Amino acid sequence: FIKRLKPSKTVTPAEAGHLLETQTVGHPINVINWKEYSYQPTVSFRIGHIQDEIWLKYYVKEKHILARETRTNGEVYKDSCVEFFVSPGGTNYYNFEFSCIGTIHLAYGPGRGDRRFVDPGIIKKIKIESSLGYQPFEEKTGDFEWEMTIRIPVECFAFSALKSLNGLKGAANFYKCGDGTSDPHYVTWNPI
């Protein structure tokens, strides 16, 4: 169940993040799906919605951060990345992927090999605030903590003709990955 938030005014991504922190609960992303990729960063998320937007906030602690990808619909998963997969209809799903600097990959389809990209003009409607900023960088090693607040408008569900999120039923999962980091990892909220 995703809580409907009722802000009294139009809010910035920072204000949306604050509302998520005060009105929703945190959920850990801590399932290791493949033993050969045992590195487990500390990750959690919060989620809520208003009638026409999904709001997410991720909290990440990890040893390596990487942010090379700057192309919309590029190879975001190779960087320090958080993801939100959602199927509003049950058959096809959207994969919203966000690098730690807010670069977005968004596609739709029934499986991994049969995807259609959402138009970059629509993707630009997603609002992101990252504590790491928005400039690319090579891998850094240490003890890093970063947060990201994301506002996804209903228009981003471009292949589903949704007008509102109220009463919507679907399935979802939340991810943290970093294929191109020194410790590749694939951690999820629920098992894959």
mmCIF file of C-alpha atoms in Angstrom:
data_model
loop_
_atom_site.group_PDB
_atom_site.id
_atom_site.type_symbol
_atom_site.label_atom_id
_atom_site.label_comp_id
_atom_site.label_asym_id
_atom_site.label_seq_id
_atom_site.Cartn_x
_atom_site.Cartn_y
_atom_site.Cartn_z
ATOM 1 C CA PHE A 1 0.000 0.000 0.000
ATOM 2 C CA ILE A 2 1.395 3.382 -0.986
ATOM 3 C CA LYS A 3 0.251 6.311 1.104
ATOM 4 C CA ARG A 4 -1.392 9.249 -0.623
ATOM 5 C CA LEU A 5 0.207 12.485 0.515
ATOM 6 C CA LYS A 6 -1.742 15.722 0.585
ATOM 7 C CA PRO A 7 0.585 18.717 0.423
ATOM 8 C CA SER A 8 -1.105 22.069 0.966
ATOM 9 C CA LYS A 9 0.824 23.683 -1.905
ATOM 10 C CA THR A 10 3.096 22.884 -4.820
ATOM 11 C CA VAL A 11 6.350 21.607 -3.343
ATOM 12 C CA THR A 12 9.987 21.402 -4.390
ATOM 13 C CA PRO A 13 11.794 18.026 -4.503
ATOM 14 C CA ALA A 14 13.424 18.903 -1.149
ATOM 15 C CA GLU A 15 10.011 19.610 0.396
ATOM 16 C CA ALA A 16 8.666 16.369 -1.111
ATOM 17 C CA GLY A 17 11.560 14.528 0.554
ATOM 18 C CA HIS A 18 10.674 16.094 3.905
ATOM 19 C CA LEU A 19 7.005 15.077 3.531
ATOM 20 C CA LEU A 20 8.080 11.509 2.753
ATOM 21 C CA GLU A 21 10.246 11.481 5.884
ATOM 22 C CA THR A 22 7.461 12.731 8.124
ATOM 23 C CA GLN A 23 4.478 10.884 6.615
ATOM 24 C CA THR A 24 5.759 7.510 5.336
ATOM 25 C CA VAL A 25 7.781 4.580 6.639
ATOM 26 C CA GLY A 26 11.180 3.400 5.466
ATOM 27 C CA HIS A 27 11.704 0.054 3.756
ATOM 28 C CA PRO A 28 15.072 -1.734 3.569
ATOM 29 C CA ILE A 29 16.542 -2.893 0.273
ATOM 30 C CA ASN A 30 18.576 -5.811 1.561
ATOM 31 C CA VAL A 31 17.956 -8.993 -0.428
ATOM 32 C CA ILE A 32 21.054 -10.516 -2.020
ATOM 33 C CA ASN A 33 19.832 -12.464 -5.061
ATOM 34 C CA TRP A 34 23.098 -14.011 -6.251
ATOM 35 C CA LYS A 35 25.747 -15.307 -3.817
ATOM 36 C CA GLU A 36 28.592 -14.454 -6.208
ATOM 37 C CA TYR A 37 27.636 -10.772 -5.760
ATOM 38 C CA SER A 38 27.678 -10.623 -1.975
ATOM 39 C CA TYR A 39 28.527 -6.940 -1.431
ATOM 40 C CA GLN A 40 25.599 -5.323 0.353
ATOM 41 C CA PRO A 41 25.419 -1.553 0.660
ATOM 42 C CA THR A 42 22.993 -0.191 3.252
ATOM 43 C CA VAL A 43 19.945 1.036 1.342
ATOM 44 C CA SER A 44 16.374 1.994 2.153
ATOM 45 C CA PHE A 45 13.553 3.895 0.504
ATOM 46 C CA ARG A 46 10.317 5.699 1.216
ATOM 47 C CA ILE A 47 7.406 6.000 -1.196
ATOM 48 C CA GLY A 48 4.217 8.013 -1.393
ATOM 49 C CA HIS A 49 2.041 9.570 -4.049
ATOM 50 C CA ILE A 50 -0.135 12.505 -4.830
ATOM 51 C CA GLN A 51 -2.870 12.082 -7.404
ATOM 52 C CA ASP A 52 -0.561 12.567 -10.386
ATOM 53 C CA GLU A 53 2.969 11.833 -9.070
ATOM 54 C CA ILE A 54 4.870 9.040 -7.344
ATOM 55 C CA TRP A 55 7.398 10.327 -4.824
ATOM 56 C CA LEU A 56 10.447 8.270 -3.848
ATOM 57 C CA LYS A 57 13.338 8.892 -1.508
ATOM 58 C CA TYR A 58 16.373 6.611 -1.418
ATOM 59 C CA TYR A 59 19.049 6.517 1.303
ATOM 60 C CA VAL A 60 22.351 4.838 0.370
ATOM 61 C CA LYS A 61 25.581 3.998 2.224
ATOM 62 C CA GLU A 62 28.238 2.331 0.085
ATOM 63 C CA LYS A 63 31.998 1.881 -0.345
ATOM 64 C CA HIS A 64 32.294 2.898 -3.994
ATOM 65 C CA ILE A 65 30.416 5.568 -5.917
ATOM 66 C CA LEU A 66 30.564 6.011 -9.665
ATOM 67 C CA ALA A 67 28.714 8.402 -11.996
ATOM 68 C CA ARG A 68 29.940 8.262 -15.606
ATOM 69 C CA GLU A 69 26.684 7.997 -17.556
ATOM 70 C CA THR A 70 25.103 11.287 -18.645
ATOM 71 C CA ARG A 71 22.878 10.105 -21.525
ATOM 72 C CA THR A 72 19.157 9.729 -20.946
ATOM 73 C CA ASN A 73 18.331 6.031 -21.475
ATOM 74 C CA GLY A 74 22.059 5.207 -21.349
ATOM 75 C CA GLU A 75 23.782 2.519 -19.253
ATOM 76 C CA VAL A 76 22.775 3.963 -15.883
ATOM 77 C CA TYR A 77 22.957 0.547 -14.183
ATOM 78 C CA LYS A 78 26.767 0.557 -14.447
ATOM 79 C CA ASP A 79 26.977 3.585 -12.130
ATOM 80 C CA SER A 80 25.919 3.790 -8.481
ATOM 81 C CA CYS A 81 22.239 3.370 -9.227
ATOM 82 C CA VAL A 82 18.821 2.963 -7.612
ATOM 83 C CA GLU A 83 15.876 1.541 -9.493
ATOM 84 C CA PHE A 84 12.098 1.279 -9.272
ATOM 85 C CA PHE A 85 10.370 -1.395 -11.350
ATOM 86 C CA VAL A 86 6.585 -1.185 -11.507
ATOM 87 C CA SER A 87 3.892 -3.025 -13.430
ATOM 88 C CA PRO A 88 0.631 -1.071 -13.329
ATOM 89 C CA GLY A 89 -1.194 -3.632 -15.455
ATOM 90 C CA GLY A 90 0.371 -6.927 -14.492
ATOM 91 C CA THR A 91 2.007 -7.999 -17.770
ATOM 92 C CA ASN A 92 4.439 -5.274 -18.822
ATOM 93 C CA TYR A 93 6.543 -3.172 -16.506
ATOM 94 C CA TYR A 94 8.439 0.112 -16.375
ATOM 95 C CA ASN A 95 12.048 0.180 -15.215
ATOM 96 C CA PHE A 96 12.888 3.576 -13.741
ATOM 97 C CA GLU A 97 16.663 3.636 -13.222
ATOM 98 C CA PHE A 98 18.475 6.593 -11.617
ATOM 99 C CA SER A 99 22.220 7.085 -11.303
ATOM 100 C CA CYS A 100 23.439 8.751 -8.125
ATOM 101 C CA ILE A 101 23.673 12.058 -10.064
ATOM 102 C CA GLY A 102 20.143 11.786 -11.469
ATOM 103 C CA THR A 103 20.762 10.401 -14.963
ATOM 104 C CA ILE A 104 17.620 8.475 -15.954
ATOM 105 C CA HIS A 105 16.933 5.317 -17.933
ATOM 106 C CA LEU A 106 13.241 4.524 -18.493
ATOM 107 C CA ALA A 107 11.804 1.736 -20.606
ATOM 108 C CA TYR A 108 8.682 -0.413 -20.807
ATOM 109 C CA GLY A 109 7.917 -3.964 -21.878
ATOM 110 C CA PRO A 110 7.249 -7.569 -20.863
ATOM 111 C CA GLY A 111 10.831 -8.635 -20.192
ATOM 112 C CA ARG A 112 14.466 -7.726 -20.146
ATOM 113 C CA GLY A 113 15.036 -8.163 -23.892
ATOM 114 C CA ASP A 114 11.848 -6.607 -25.245
ATOM 115 C CA ARG A 115 11.854 -2.985 -24.059
ATOM 116 C CA ARG A 116 10.587 0.277 -25.524
ATOM 117 C CA PHE A 117 12.195 3.493 -24.341
ATOM 118 C CA VAL A 118 10.053 6.301 -22.991
ATOM 119 C CA ASP A 119 10.658 9.515 -24.937
ATOM 120 C CA PRO A 120 13.394 11.709 -23.376
ATOM 121 C CA GLY A 121 11.030 14.698 -23.593
ATOM 122 C CA ILE A 122 8.671 12.920 -21.206
ATOM 123 C CA ILE A 123 11.530 11.709 -18.994
ATOM 124 C CA LYS A 124 12.591 15.348 -18.456
ATOM 125 C CA LYS A 125 9.402 15.835 -16.445
ATOM 126 C CA ILE A 126 10.860 13.692 -13.640
ATOM 127 C CA LYS A 127 12.232 15.922 -10.868
ATOM 128 C CA ILE A 128 15.290 14.723 -8.932
ATOM 129 C CA GLU A 129 17.306 16.082 -6.053
ATOM 130 C CA SER A 130 20.564 14.234 -5.370
ATOM 131 C CA SER A 131 22.836 14.995 -2.433
ATOM 132 C CA LEU A 132 25.790 14.199 -4.746
ATOM 133 C CA GLY A 133 24.882 16.891 -7.253
ATOM 134 C CA TYR A 134 24.533 16.320 -10.990
ATOM 135 C CA GLN A 135 28.074 16.283 -12.430
ATOM 136 C CA PRO A 136 29.644 12.991 -13.589
ATOM 137 C CA PHE A 137 32.705 11.586 -11.816
ATOM 138 C CA GLU A 138 34.981 8.567 -11.865
ATOM 139 C CA GLU A 139 34.814 5.984 -9.104
ATOM 140 C CA LYS A 140 35.588 7.135 -5.575
ATOM 141 C CA THR A 141 36.351 4.736 -2.723
ATOM 142 C CA GLY A 142 35.585 5.400 0.931
ATOM 143 C CA ASP A 143 32.516 5.541 3.162
ATOM 144 C CA PHE A 144 29.844 7.390 1.226
ATOM 145 C CA GLU A 145 26.282 8.309 2.098
ATOM 146 C CA TRP A 146 23.899 9.844 -0.380
ATOM 147 C CA GLU A 147 20.193 10.520 -0.730
ATOM 148 C CA MET A 148 17.956 11.041 -3.696
ATOM 149 C CA THR A 149 14.396 12.373 -3.866
ATOM 150 C CA ILE A 150 12.473 11.620 -7.060
ATOM 151 C CA ARG A 151 9.097 12.876 -8.299
ATOM 152 C CA ILE A 152 7.656 10.804 -11.165
ATOM 153 C CA PRO A 153 4.631 12.350 -12.917
ATOM 154 C CA VAL A 154 1.911 10.070 -14.228
ATOM 155 C CA GLU A 155 2.810 11.102 -17.818
ATOM 156 C CA CYS A 156 5.958 8.969 -17.496
ATOM 157 C CA PHE A 157 3.746 5.897 -17.693
ATOM 158 C CA ALA A 158 3.574 6.741 -21.387
ATOM 159 C CA PHE A 159 2.425 3.336 -22.616
ATOM 160 C CA SER A 160 -0.350 2.880 -20.040
ATOM 161 C CA ALA A 161 -2.684 5.891 -20.522
ATOM 162 C CA LEU A 162 -2.890 6.525 -16.770
ATOM 163 C CA LYS A 163 -4.570 9.743 -15.683
ATOM 164 C CA SER A 164 -4.365 9.267 -11.925
ATOM 165 C CA LEU A 165 -2.519 7.114 -9.403
ATOM 166 C CA ASN A 166 -5.492 6.959 -7.031
ATOM 167 C CA GLY A 167 -6.700 3.365 -6.680
ATOM 168 C CA LEU A 168 -4.039 1.997 -9.033
ATOM 169 C CA LYS A 169 -3.093 -1.632 -8.392
ATOM 170 C CA GLY A 170 0.180 -3.129 -9.525
ATOM 171 C CA ALA A 171 3.373 -4.910 -8.571
ATOM 172 C CA ALA A 172 6.728 -3.289 -7.863
ATOM 173 C CA ASN A 173 10.280 -3.874 -6.694
ATOM 174 C CA PHE A 174 13.101 -1.573 -5.634
ATOM 175 C CA TYR A 175 16.770 -2.056 -6.420
ATOM 176 C CA LYS A 176 20.295 -0.863 -5.747
ATOM 177 C CA CYS A 177 22.984 -1.838 -8.212
ATOM 178 C CA GLY A 178 26.353 -0.790 -9.527
ATOM 179 C CA ASP A 179 27.548 -3.091 -12.296
ATOM 180 C CA GLY A 180 30.600 -0.974 -13.122
ATOM 181 C CA THR A 181 31.802 -0.352 -9.574
ATOM 182 C CA SER A 182 34.698 -2.182 -7.897
ATOM 183 C CA ASP A 183 32.105 -4.207 -5.935
ATOM 184 C CA PRO A 184 29.323 -5.049 -8.428
ATOM 185 C CA HIS A 185 26.072 -5.580 -6.539
ATOM 186 C CA TYR A 186 22.407 -6.328 -7.152
ATOM 187 C CA VAL A 187 20.339 -5.785 -4.014
ATOM 188 C CA THR A 188 16.525 -5.738 -3.995
ATOM 189 C CA TRP A 189 13.589 -5.071 -1.711
ATOM 190 C CA ASN A 190 11.966 -8.404 -2.578
ATOM 191 C CA PRO A 191 13.637 -11.470 -4.125
ATOM 192 C CA ILE A 192 13.805 -11.590 -7.907
#
